[in-house]
XYZ file of C-alpha atoms in Angstrom:
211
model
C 4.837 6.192 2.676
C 5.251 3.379 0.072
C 6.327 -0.032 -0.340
C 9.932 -0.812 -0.696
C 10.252 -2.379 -3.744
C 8.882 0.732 -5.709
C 11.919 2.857 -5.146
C 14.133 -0.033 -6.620
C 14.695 -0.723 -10.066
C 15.604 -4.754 -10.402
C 18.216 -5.252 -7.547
C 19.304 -1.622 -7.110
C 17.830 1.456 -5.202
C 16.484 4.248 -7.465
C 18.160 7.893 -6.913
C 15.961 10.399 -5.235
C 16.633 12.987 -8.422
C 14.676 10.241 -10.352
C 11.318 10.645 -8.288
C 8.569 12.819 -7.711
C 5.923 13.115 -5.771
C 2.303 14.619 -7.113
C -0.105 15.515 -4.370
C -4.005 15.699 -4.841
C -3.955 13.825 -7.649
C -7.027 12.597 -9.036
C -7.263 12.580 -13.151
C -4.356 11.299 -14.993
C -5.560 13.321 -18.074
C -6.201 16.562 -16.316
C -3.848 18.946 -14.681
C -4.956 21.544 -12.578
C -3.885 23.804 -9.621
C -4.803 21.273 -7.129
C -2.580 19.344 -7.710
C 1.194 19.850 -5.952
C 4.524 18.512 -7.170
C 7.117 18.152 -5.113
C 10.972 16.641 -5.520
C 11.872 13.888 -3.353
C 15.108 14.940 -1.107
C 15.750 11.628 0.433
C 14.467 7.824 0.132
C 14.413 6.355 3.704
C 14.057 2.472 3.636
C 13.654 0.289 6.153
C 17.017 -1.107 7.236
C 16.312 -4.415 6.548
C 14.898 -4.401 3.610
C 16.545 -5.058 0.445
C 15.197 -4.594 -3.185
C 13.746 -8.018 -5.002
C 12.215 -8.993 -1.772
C 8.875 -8.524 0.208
C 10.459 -8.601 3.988
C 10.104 -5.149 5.096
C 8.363 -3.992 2.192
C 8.246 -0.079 3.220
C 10.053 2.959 2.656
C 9.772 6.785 3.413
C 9.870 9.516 0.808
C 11.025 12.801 2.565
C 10.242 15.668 0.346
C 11.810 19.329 -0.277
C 9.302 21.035 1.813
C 5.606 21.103 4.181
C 2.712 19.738 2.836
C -0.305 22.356 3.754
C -3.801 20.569 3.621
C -6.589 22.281 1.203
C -9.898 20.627 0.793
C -8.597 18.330 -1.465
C -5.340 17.281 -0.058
C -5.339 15.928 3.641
C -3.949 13.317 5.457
C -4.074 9.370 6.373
C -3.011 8.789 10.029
C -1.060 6.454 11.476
C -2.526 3.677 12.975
C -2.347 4.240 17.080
C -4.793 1.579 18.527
C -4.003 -1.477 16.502
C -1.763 -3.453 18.700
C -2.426 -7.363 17.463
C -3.929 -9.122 14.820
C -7.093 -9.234 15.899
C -7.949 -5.530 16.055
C -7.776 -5.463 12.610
C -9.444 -8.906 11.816
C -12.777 -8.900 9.467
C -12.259 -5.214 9.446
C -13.261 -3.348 5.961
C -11.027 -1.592 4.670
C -10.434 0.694 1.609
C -7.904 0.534 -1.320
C -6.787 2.809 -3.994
C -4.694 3.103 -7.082
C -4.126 3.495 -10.595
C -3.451 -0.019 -11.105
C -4.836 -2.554 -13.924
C -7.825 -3.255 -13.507
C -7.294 -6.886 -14.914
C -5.105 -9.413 -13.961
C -4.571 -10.145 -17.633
C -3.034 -6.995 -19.270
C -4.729 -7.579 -22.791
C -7.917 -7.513 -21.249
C -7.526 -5.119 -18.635
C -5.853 -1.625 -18.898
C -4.628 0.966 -16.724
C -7.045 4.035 -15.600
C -6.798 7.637 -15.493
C -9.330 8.179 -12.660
C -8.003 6.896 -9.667
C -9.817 3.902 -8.285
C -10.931 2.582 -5.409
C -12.181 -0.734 -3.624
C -13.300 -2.226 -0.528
C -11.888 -5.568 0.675
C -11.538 -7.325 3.835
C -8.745 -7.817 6.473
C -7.978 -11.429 7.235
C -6.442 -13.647 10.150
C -3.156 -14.497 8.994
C -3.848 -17.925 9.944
C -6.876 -17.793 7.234
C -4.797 -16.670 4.744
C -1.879 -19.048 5.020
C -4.397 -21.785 4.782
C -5.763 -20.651 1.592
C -2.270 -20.237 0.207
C -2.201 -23.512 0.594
C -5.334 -24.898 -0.438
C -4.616 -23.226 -3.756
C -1.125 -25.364 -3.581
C 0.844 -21.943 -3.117
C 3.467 -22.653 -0.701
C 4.057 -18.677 0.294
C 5.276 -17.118 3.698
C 3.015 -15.012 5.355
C 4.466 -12.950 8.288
C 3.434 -11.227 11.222
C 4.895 -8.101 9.909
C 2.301 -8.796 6.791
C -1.445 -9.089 6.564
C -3.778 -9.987 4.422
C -6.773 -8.290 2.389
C -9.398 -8.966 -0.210
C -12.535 -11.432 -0.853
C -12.455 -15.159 0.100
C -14.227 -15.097 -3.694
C -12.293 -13.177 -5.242
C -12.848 -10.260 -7.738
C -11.752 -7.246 -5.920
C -7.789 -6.770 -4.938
C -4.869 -4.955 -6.025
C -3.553 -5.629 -9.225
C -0.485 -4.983 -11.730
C 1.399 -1.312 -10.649
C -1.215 -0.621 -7.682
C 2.326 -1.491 -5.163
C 2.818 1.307 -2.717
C -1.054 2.406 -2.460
C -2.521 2.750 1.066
C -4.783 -0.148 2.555
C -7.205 2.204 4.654
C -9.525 1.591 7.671
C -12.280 4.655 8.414
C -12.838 5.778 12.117
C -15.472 6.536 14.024
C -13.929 10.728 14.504
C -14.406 9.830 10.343
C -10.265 10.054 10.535
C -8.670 7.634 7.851
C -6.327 5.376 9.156
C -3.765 3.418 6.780
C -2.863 0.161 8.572
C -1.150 -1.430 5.102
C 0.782 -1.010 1.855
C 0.134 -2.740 -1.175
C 3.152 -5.457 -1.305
C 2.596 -8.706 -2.971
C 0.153 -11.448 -3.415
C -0.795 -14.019 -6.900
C -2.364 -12.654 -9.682
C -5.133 -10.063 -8.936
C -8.603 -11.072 -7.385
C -7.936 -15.016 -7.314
C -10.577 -16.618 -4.991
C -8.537 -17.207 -2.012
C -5.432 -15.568 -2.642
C -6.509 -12.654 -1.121
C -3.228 -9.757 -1.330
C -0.104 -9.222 1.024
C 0.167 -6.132 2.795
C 2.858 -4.308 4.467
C 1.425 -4.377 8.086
C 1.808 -0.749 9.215
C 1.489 -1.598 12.962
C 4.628 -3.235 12.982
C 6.896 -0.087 11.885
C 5.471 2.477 13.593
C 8.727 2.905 15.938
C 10.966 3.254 12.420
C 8.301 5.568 11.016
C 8.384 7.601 14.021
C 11.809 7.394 14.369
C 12.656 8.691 10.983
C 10.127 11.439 11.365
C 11.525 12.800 13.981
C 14.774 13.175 12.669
């Protein structure tokens, strides 16, 4: 699972013989046998979205064959008890990536240890108003939600798009209830980021799966 606009390259769709997926990766710098690479055999986007835009900011990577779970490679669920909003509301939840870890890129860089972060989920209704108290007139939808620190200092940031935005339950499962999408600059008090909300596809995601 990943956001849309990563398998697009300006307003076109990238070709699946472009793409691979590594598995268990952990150290840029380092390869070893844990980690798996597999080819990508077929990009599934969601039907409505198209690439440039943030609407239906998810897509599907099906690959050439079974992943089999070691001790360093399992999986995030899908989310199955997050019907509304609320469930999720003021709920902390855990990001990763290999983005930048500063908004401006000739301060910051890009790491070889993959990182990770905890923010919080907020009430859309929160986060459009602080859009807007920051004078940002952006649309934030239901099938969207919003993550970080009403402060600031700990988001996604520059090629961290398509990372999971994970919630930890109480069976110590992993859950991932967003994608990294959008959002203004990285860490900005009150422009927390914009998720894909993962609650909202789970039909499609199903739905391809099972096909």
């Amino acid at each position: 699972m990943t956001a849309g606009h990563c398998m697009c390259s300006g307003s076109g769709k990238l070709l699946e013989n472009r793409i691979r997926v590594t598995i268990g990766e952990h150290d840029l710098k380092i390869k070893n046998s844990k980690e798996i690479d597999k080819k990508v055999i077929k990009i599934h986007f969601h039907p409505k979205y198209q690439c440039g835009k943030f609407i239906d900011d998810i897509a599907l990577l099906e690959l050439e064959n079974d992943i089999y779970w070691t001790k360093s490679i399992g999986p995030a669920c899908l989310p199955k008890n997050y019907d509304n909003d609320n469930d999720l509301t003021n709920r902390s939840a855990t990001l990763a990536g290999w983005g930048w870890l500063n908004e401006k890129y000739s301060e910051g860089r890009r790491p070889d240890i993959l990182q990770k972060v905890q923010v919080n989920v907020f009430d859309n209704d929160k986060c459009r108003d602080w859009y807007s108290s920051q004078g940002k007139n952006v649309k934030i939808l239901n099938t969207q939600l919003c993550a970080g620190h009403e402060s600031g200092g700990k988001d996604a940031c520059w090629a961290d798009s398509g990372g999971p935005l994970m919630i930890s339950e109480s069976d110590n499962s992993v859950t991932v209830v967003g994608v990294v999408s959008t959002g203004i600059g990285c860490g900005r008090p009150k422009l927390p980021g914009i998720y894909t909300r993962i609650t909202e596809y789970i039909p499609w995601i199903l739905n391809v799966i099972n096909n």
